[in-house]
Coordinates of C-alpha atoms and ligand atoms in Angstrom, one line a residue:
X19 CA 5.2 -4.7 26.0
X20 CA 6.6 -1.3 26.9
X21 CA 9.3 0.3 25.2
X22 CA 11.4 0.5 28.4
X23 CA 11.2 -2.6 28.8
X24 CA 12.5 -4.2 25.7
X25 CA 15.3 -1.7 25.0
X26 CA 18.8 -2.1 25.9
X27 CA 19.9 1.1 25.8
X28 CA 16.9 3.1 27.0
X29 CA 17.8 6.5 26.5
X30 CA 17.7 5.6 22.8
X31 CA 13.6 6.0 23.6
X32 CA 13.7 10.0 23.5
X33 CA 10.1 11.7 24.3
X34 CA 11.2 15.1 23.9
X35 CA 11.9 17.2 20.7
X36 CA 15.4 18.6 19.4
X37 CA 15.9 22.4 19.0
X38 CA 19.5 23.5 18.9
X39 CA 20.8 21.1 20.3
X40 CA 18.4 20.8 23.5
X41 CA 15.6 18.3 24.6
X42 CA 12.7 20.3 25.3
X43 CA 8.9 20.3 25.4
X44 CA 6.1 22.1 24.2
X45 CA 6.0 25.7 25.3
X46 CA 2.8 24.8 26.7
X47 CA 3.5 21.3 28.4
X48 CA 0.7 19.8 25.6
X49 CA 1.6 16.0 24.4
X50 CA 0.4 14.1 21.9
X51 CA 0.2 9.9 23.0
X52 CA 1.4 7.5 20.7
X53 CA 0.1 3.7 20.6
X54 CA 1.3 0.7 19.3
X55 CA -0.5 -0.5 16.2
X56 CA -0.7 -4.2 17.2
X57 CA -2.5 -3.8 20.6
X58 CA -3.5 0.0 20.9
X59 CA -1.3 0.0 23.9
X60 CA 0.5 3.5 25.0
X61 CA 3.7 3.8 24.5
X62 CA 4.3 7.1 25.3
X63 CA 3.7 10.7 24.4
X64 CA 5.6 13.0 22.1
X65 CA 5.6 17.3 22.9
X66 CA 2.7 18.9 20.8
X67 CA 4.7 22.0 19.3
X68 CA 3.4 24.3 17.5
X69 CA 4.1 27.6 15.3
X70 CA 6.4 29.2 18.3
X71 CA 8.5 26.4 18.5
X72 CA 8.9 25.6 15.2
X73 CA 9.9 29.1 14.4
X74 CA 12.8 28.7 17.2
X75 CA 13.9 25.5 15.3
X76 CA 14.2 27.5 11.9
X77 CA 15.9 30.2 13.8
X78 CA 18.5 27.6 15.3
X79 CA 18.9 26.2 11.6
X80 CA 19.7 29.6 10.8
X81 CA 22.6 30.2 12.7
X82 CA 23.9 26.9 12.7
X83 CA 24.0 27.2 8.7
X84 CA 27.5 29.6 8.7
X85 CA 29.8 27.1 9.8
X86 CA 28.1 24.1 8.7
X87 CA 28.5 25.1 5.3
X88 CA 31.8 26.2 5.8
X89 CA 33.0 22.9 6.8
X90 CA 34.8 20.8 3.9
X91 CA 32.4 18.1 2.8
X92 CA 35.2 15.5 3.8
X93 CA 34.5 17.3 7.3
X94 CA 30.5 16.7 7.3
X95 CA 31.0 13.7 6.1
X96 CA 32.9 12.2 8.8
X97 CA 30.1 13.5 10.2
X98 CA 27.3 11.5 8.2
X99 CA 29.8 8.3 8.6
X100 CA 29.9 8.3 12.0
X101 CA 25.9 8.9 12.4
X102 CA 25.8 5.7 10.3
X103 CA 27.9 3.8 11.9
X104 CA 25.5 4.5 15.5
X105 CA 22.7 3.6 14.1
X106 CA 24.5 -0.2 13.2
X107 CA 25.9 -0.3 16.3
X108 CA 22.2 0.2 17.2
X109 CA 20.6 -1.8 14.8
X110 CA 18.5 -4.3 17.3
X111 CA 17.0 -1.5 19.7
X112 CA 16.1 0.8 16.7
X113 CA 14.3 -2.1 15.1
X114 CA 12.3 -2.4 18.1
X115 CA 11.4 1.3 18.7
X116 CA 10.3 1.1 14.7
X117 CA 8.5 -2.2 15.1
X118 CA 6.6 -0.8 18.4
X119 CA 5.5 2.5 16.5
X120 CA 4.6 1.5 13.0
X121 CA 4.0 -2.5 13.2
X122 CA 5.9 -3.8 10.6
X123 CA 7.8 -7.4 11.2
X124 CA 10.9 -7.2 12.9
X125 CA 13.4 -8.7 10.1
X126 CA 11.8 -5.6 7.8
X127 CA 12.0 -2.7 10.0
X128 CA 16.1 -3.9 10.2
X129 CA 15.9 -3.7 6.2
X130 CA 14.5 -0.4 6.4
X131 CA 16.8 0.9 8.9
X132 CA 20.2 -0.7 7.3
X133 CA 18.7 1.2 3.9
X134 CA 18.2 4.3 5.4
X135 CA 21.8 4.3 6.9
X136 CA 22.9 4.0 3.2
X137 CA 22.1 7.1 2.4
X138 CA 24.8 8.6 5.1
X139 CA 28.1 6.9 3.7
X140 CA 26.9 7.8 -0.4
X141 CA 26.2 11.6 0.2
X142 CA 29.5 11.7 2.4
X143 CA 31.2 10.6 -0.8
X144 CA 29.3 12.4 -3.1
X145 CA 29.1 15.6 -1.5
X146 CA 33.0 15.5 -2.5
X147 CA 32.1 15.4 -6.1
X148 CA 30.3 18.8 -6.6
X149 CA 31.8 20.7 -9.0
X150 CA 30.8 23.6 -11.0
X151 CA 31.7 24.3 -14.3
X152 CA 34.1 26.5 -16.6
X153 CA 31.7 27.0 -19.6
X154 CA 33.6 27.9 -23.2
X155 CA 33.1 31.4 -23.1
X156 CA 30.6 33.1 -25.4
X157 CA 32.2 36.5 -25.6
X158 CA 35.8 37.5 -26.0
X159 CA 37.6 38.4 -22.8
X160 CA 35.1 36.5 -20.2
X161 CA 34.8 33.4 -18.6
X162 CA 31.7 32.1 -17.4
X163 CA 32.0 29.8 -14.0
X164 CA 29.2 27.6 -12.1
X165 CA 29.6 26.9 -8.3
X166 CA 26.8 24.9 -6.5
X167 CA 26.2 26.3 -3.0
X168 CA 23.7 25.0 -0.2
X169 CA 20.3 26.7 -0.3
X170 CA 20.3 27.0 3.5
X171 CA 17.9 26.3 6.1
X172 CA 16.1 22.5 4.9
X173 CA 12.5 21.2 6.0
X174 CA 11.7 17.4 6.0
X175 CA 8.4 16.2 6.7
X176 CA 8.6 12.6 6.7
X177 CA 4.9 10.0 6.4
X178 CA 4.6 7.1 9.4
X179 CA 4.9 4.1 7.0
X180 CA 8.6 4.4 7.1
X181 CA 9.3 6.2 10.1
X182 CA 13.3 5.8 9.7
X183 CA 14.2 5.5 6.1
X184 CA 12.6 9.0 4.9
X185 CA 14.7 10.6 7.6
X186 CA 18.2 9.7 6.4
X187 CA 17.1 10.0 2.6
X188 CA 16.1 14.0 3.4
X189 CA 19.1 14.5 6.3
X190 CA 21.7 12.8 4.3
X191 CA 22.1 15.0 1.3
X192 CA 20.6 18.2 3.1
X193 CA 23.9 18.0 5.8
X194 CA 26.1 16.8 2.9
X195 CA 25.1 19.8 1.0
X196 CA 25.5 22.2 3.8
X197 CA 22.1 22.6 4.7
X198 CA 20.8 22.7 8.5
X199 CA 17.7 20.8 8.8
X200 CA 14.0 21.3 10.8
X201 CA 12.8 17.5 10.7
X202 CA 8.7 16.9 11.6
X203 CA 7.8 13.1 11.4
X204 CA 4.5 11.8 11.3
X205 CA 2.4 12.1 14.6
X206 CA 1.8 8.3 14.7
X207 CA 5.4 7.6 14.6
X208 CA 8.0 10.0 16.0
X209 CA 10.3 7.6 18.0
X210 CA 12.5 6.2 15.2
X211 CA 13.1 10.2 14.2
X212 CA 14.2 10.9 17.8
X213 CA 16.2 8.0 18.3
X214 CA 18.0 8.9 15.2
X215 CA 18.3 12.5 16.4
X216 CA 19.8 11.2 20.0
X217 CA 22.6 9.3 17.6
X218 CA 23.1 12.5 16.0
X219 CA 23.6 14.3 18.8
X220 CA 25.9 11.1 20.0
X221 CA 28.4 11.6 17.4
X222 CA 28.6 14.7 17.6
X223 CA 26.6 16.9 15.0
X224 CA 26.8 20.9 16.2
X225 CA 23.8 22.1 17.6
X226 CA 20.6 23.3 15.4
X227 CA 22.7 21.5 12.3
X228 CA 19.6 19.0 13.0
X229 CA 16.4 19.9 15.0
X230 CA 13.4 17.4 15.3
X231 CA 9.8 18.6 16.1
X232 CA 7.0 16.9 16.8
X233 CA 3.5 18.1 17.2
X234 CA 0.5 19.7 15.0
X235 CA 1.3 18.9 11.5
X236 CA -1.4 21.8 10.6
X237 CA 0.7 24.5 13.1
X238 CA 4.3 23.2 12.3
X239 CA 4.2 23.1 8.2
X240 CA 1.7 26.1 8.0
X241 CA 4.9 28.1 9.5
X242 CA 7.8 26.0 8.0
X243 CA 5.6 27.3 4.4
X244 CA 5.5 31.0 5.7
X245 CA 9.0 31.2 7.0
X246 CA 11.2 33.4 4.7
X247 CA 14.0 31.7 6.2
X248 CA 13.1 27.8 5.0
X249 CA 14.1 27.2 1.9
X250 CA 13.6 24.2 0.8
X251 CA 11.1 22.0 1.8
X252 CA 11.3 17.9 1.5
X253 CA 7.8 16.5 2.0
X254 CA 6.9 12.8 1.8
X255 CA 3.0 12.0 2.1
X256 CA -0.2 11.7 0.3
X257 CA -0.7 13.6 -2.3
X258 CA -3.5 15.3 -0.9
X259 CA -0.6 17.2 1.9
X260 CA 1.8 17.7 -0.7
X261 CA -0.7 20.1 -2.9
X262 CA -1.6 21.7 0.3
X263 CA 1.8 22.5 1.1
X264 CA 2.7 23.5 -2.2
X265 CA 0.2 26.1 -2.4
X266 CA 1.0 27.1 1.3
X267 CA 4.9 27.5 -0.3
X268 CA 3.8 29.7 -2.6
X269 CA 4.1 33.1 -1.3
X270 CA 7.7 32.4 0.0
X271 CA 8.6 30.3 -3.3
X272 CA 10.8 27.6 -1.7
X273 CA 12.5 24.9 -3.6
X274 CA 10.3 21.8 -2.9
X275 CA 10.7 17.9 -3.5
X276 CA 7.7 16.1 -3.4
X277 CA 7.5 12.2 -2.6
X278 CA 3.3 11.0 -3.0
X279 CA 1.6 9.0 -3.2
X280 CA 1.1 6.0 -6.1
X281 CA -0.7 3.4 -7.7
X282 CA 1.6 0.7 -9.1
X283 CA 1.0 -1.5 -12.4
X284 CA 2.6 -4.6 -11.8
X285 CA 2.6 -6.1 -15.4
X286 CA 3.5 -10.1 -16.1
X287 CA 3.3 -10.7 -19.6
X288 CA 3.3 -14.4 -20.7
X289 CA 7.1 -14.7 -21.4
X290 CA 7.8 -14.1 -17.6
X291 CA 9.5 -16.2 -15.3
X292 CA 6.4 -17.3 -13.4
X293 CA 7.8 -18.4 -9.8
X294 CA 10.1 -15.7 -9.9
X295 CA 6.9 -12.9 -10.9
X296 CA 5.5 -14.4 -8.2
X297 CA 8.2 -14.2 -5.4
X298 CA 9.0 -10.3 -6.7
X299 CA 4.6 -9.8 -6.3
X300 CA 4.8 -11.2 -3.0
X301 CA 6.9 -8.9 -1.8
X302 CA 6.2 -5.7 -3.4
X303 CA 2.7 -6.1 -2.7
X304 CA 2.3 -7.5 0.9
X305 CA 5.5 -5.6 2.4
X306 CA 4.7 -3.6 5.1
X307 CA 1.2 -5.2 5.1
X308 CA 0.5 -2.8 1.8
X309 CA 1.6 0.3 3.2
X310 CA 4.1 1.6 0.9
X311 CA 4.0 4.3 -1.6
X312 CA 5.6 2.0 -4.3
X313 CA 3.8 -1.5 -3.4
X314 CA 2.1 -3.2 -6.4
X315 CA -1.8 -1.6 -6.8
X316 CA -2.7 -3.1 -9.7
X317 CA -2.0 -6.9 -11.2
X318 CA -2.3 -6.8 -15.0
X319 CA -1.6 -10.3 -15.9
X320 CA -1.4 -11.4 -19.7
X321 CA -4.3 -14.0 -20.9
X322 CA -1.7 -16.7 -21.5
X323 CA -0.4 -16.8 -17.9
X324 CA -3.3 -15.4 -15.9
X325 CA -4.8 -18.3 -14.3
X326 CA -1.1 -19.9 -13.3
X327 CA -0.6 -16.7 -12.0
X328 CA -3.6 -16.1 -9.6
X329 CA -3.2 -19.6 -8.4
X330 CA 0.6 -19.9 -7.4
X331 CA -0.3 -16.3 -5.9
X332 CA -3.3 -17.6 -3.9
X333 CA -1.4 -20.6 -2.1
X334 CA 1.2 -18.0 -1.3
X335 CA -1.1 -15.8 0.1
X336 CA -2.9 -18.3 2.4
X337 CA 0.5 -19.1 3.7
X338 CA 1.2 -15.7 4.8
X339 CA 1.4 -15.6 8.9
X340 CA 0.1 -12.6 10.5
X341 CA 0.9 -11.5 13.7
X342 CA 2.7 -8.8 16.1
X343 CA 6.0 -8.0 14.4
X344 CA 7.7 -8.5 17.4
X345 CA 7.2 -12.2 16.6
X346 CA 9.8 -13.8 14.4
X347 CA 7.1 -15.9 13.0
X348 CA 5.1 -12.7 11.6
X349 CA 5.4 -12.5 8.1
X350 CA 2.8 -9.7 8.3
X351 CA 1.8 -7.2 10.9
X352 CA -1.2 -4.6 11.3
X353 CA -2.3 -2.0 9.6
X354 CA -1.6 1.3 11.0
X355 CA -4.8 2.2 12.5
X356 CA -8.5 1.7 12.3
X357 CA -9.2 4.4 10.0
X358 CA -7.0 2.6 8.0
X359 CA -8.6 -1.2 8.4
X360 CA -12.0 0.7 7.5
X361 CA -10.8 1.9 4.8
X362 CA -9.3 -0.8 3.3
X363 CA -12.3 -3.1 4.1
X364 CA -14.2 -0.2 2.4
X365 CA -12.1 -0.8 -1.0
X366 CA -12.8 -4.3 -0.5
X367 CA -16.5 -4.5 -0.6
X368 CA -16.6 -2.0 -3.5
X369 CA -14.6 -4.3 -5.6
X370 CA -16.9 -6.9 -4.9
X371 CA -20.3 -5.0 -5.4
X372 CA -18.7 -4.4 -9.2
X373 CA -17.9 -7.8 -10.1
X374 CA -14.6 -8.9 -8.6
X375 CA -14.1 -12.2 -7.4
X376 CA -12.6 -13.0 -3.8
X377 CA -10.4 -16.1 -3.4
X378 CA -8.2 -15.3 -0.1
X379 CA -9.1 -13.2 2.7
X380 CA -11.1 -9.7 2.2
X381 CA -12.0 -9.5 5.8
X382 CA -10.8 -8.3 9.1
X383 CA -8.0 -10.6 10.4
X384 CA -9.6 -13.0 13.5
X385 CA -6.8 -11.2 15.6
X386 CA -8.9 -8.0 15.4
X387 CA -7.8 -4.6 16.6
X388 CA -5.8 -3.2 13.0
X389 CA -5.5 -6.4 11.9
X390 CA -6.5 -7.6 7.8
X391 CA -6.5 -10.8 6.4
X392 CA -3.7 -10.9 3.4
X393 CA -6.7 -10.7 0.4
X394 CA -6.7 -11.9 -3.3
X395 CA -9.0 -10.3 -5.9
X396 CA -9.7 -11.1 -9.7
X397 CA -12.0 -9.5 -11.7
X398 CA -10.1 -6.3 -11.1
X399 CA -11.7 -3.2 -13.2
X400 CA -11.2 0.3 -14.2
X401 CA -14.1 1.7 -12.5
X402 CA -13.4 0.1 -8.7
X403 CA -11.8 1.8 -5.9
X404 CA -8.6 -0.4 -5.7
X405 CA -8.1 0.3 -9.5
X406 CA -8.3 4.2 -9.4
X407 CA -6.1 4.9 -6.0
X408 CA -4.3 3.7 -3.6
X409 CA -5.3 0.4 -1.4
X410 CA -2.5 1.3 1.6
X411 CA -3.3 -2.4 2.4
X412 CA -2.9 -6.2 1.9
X413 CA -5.4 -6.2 -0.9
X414 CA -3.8 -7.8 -4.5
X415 CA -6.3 -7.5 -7.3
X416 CA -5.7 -8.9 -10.5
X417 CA -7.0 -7.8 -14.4
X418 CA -6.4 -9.8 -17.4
X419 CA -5.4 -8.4 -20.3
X420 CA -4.3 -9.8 -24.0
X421 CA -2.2 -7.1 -25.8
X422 CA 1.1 -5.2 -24.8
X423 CA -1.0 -1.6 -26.0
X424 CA -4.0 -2.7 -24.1
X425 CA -1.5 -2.9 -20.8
X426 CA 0.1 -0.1 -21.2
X427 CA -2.8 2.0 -22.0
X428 CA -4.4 0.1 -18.4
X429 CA -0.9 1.3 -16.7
X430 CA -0.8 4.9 -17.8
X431 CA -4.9 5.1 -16.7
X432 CA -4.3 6.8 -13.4
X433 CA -3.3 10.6 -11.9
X434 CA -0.4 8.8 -10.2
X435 CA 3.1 8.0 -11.6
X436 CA 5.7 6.7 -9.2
X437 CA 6.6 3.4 -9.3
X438 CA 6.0 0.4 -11.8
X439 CA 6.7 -2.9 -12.8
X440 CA 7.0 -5.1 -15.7
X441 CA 8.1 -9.3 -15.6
X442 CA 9.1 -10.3 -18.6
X443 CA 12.1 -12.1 -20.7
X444 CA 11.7 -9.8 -24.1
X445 CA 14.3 -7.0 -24.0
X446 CA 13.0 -5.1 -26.6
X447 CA 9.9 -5.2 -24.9
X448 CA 11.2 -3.9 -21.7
X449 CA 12.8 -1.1 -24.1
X450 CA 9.2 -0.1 -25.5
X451 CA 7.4 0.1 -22.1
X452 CA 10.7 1.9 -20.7
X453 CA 9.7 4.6 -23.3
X454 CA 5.8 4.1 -22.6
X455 CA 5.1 4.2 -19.1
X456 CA 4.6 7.5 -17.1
X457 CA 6.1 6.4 -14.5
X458 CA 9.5 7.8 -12.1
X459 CA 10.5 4.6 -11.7
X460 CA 10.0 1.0 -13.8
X461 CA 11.5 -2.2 -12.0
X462 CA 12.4 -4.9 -14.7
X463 CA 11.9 -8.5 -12.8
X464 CA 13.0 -7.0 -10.0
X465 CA 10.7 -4.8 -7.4
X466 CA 13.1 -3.3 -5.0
X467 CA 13.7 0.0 -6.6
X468 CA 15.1 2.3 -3.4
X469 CA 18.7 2.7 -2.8
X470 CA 21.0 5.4 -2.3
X471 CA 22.7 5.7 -5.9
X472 CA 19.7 5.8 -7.9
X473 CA 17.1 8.6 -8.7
X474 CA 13.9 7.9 -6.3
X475 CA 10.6 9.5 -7.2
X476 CA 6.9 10.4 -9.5
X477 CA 5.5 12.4 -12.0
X478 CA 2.3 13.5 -12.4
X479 CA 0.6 13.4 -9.2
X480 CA 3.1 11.5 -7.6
X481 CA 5.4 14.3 -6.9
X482 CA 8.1 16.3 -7.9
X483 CA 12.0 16.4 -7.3
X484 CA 14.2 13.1 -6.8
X485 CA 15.9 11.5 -3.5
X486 CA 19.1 9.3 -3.7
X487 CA 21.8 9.7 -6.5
X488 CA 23.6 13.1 -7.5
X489 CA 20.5 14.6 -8.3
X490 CA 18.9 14.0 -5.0
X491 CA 21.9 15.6 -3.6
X492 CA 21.8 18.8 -5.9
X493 CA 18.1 19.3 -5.1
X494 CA 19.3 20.9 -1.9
X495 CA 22.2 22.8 -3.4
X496 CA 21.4 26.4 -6.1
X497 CA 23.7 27.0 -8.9
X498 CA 25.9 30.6 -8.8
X499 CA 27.1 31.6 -12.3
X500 CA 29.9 34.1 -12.9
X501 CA 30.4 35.8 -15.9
X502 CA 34.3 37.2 -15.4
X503 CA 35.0 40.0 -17.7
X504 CA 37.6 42.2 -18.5
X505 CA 40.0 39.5 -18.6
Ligands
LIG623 P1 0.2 12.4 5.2 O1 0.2 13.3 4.0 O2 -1.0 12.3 5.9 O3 1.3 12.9 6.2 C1 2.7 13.0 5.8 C2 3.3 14.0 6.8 O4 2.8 15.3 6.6 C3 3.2 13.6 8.2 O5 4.3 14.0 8.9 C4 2.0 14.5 8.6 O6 2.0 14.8 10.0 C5 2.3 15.8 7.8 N1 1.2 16.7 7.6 C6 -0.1 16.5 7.6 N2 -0.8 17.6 7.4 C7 0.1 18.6 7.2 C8 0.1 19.9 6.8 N3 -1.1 20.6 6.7 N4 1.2 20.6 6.6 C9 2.4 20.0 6.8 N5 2.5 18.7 7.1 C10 1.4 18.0 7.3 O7 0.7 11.0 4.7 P2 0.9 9.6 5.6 O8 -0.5 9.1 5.8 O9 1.7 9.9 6.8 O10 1.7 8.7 4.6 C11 1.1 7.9 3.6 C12 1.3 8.6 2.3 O11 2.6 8.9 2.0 C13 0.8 7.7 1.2 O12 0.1 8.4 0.2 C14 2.1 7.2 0.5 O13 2.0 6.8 -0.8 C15 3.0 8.4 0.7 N6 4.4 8.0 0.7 C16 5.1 8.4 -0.4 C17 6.5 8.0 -0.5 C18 7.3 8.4 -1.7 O14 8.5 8.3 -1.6 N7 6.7 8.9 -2.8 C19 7.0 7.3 0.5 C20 6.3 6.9 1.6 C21 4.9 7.3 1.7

């Protein structure tokens, strides 16, 4: 099904990129063609930019910062209000472009979109709430004074497994800062980005504030990292891109926030509540068919409720229905690509070469094309693939383990540290691994950890810098002291 076809309002479907305020192609006419993950079918081609245009895009940024940033932040955020509002009113035919592009079930890729608007409304309201600081003075006759002011021109660079989300977490408190924005989304999946760019443009957000480009990631971030005039630079991606990027930063020494990539623990110890462990592993593992930086990597299940565990987790499992996401029967669509089904397949048969057990799925779905079957492993270990990096797939494998040390030392056994979870009733347990686990984020019988008010991100190779809450807002903001003498 074409996109034209199924979209009410069809100039919502933008093929074009965004500088200053203009749809426009590549300088040379080149495109880059975009398929739908379920079928491999074309559903369009995006402009293949490159350094030129991108440096036009930082250019328009540039002037548009002066009155941006002038504006009061009640003014931008009627602004970042009435964007959100658009994309409600728009909810159905954004949730198709997003399904089309990236594969994920329809009823999620309305979740991700209604989360990513939430990031307009709490950076309208707390851009309001940035104030600096009167300091007791240190020296008779001063005062010393903080202000927070907008560290200009913004880059996003945003990953295809949540094509819309990443956008309004990085455009939200960059515009509510006073930043102007250069936005590059993944290659795979640029539509949701230029939809959300059209509603931008709907409501009435100046021109260059926001500029979208699409194109060769190599070309477009080798010159957002060189340009003197960037900076600040909001990447999410593998890990691999973000050091790359980092180093390419370097020489202009930009600020940078870093979202990468992880490898969840997902710990039930034998106090937990077991239906409820399972419903929460359910979904932080087979969302998005796997593809999320924060989906569960690694079941470390206590000896006492292991085998309950694994089987309530296996019937579940087995009754997951996969499908087009277009269907309101799909519980889970494809996988993004082929690469990406190798791969996966790949992880699969190395767990099973060292020891571990398959009871559900581990094959290529009967659908074929991207498709996976939804897969349950035990036997997990520290020496296989889907213990020591990222699966990026339907793939649960499951460790036992007997002593609260012996899982946290299993947790912390990894470069990565973004997300992690823990289900279990003993509070001063949850207190303990709190303290323990290097980890950005712990979810406590509860897996859904993203939302604007609180502090999203890694450490260790997972990333730098935080999205959502104040501080998510001040990573796009520098701090001016005063000293005022002679007073
Ligand atoms: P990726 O690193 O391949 O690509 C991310 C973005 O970087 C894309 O827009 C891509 O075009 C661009 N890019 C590629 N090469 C570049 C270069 N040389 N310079 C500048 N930009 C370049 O990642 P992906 O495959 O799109 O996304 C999956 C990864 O993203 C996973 O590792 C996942 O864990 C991670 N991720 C992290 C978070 C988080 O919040 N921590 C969220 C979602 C995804």
């Amino acid at each position: 099904m074409s996109m034209l076809d199924i979209l009410s309002d069809k100039s919502l479907f933008r093929r074009q990129c965004l500088i200053n305020g203009q749809w426009c192609d590549a300088d040379d006419n080149s495109v880059l063609a975009v398929t739908n993950p379920a079928n491999e079918e074309p559903l369009g081609t995006v402009p293949k930019c490159g350094a030129a245009e991108t440096r036009r895009a930082v250019a328009a940024a540039s002037a548009a910062f002066p009155a941006w940033s002038a504006l009061t932040p009640l003014q931008r955020g009627a602004y970042l209000r009435a964007w959100e509002q658009a994309i409600k009113d728009n909810l159905e035919d954004l949730a198709k472009i997003l399904t089309l592009e990236e594969g994920k079930p329809l009823a999620e890729a309305r979740g991700e979109i209604l989360q990513g608007a939430s990031y307009f409304p709490w950076f309208a309201e707390e851009c309001r709430r940035v104030c600096g600081d009167v300091t007791p003075s240190f020296r008779p006759g001063t005062q010393a004074l903080t202000r927070h002011a907008p560290v200009g021109v913004a880059a996003a660079i945003t990953p295809w497994n949540f094509p819309f989300s990443m956008l309004p977490r990085k455009a939200a408190p960059a515009l509510a800062a006073g930043c102007t924005i250069v936005v590059k989304p993944a290659g795979r999946t640029p539509y949701s980005a230029l939809a959300l760019a059209e509603l931008g443009m709907r409501v009435g957000i100046p021109a260059g504030v926001i500029n979208v480009l699409t194109g060769d990631a190599a070309a477009i971030g080798g010159e957002i990292a060189v340009n003197p005039t960037v900076r600040k630079v909001s990447f999410t991606g593998s890990t691999e891109v973000g050091k790359q990027l980092a180093a390419d930063c370097a020489p202009t020494l930009k600020r940078m926030s870093l979202e990468l990539g992880g490898n969840a623990p997902f710990m039930v110890f034998d106090d937990a509540d077991l239906d409820k462990a399972l419903d929460l592993a359910m979904g932080s593992k087979f969302r998005n068919a796997g593809q999320t930086c924060i989906c569960a990597n690694r079941f470390l299940v206590q000896s006492g409720i292991h085998d309950r565990f694994v089987d309530g987790l296996a019937a579940r499992v087995k009754a997951l229905r996969v499908g087009n996401g277009l269907d309101p029967d799909t519980d889970m669509g494809p996988l993004i690509n082929a690469r990406a089904v190798e791969r996966v397949d790949a992880m699969v048969r190395d767990a099973e070469a060292k020891g571990a057990r398959l009871l559900v799925g581990g094959h290529r779905h009967a659908l074929g094309g991207n498709f996976y079957e939804p897969t349950l492993l035990t036997g997990l270990k520290p020496d296989m693939r889907v213990f020591q990096g990222e699966i990026f797939g339907p793939v649960a494998a499951v460790m036992p383990f007997v002593t609260e040390e012996e899982a946290v030392a299993l947790a912390n056994d990894t470069s990565y540290g973004l997300a992690s979870y823990v289900c279990t009733r003993d509070l001063a347990r949850t207190w303990r691994l709190f303290g323990a686990l290097q980890y950005g984020m712990v979810g406590v019988n509860d897996a859904t950890l993203a939302a604007a008010e609180t502090p999203f991100g890694g450490v260790k190779y997972s990333g730098l810098g935080r999205e959502g809450s104040s501080e998510g807002l001040l990573e796009y903001m520098e701090t001016h002291y005063m000293l005022l003498g002679g007073l």
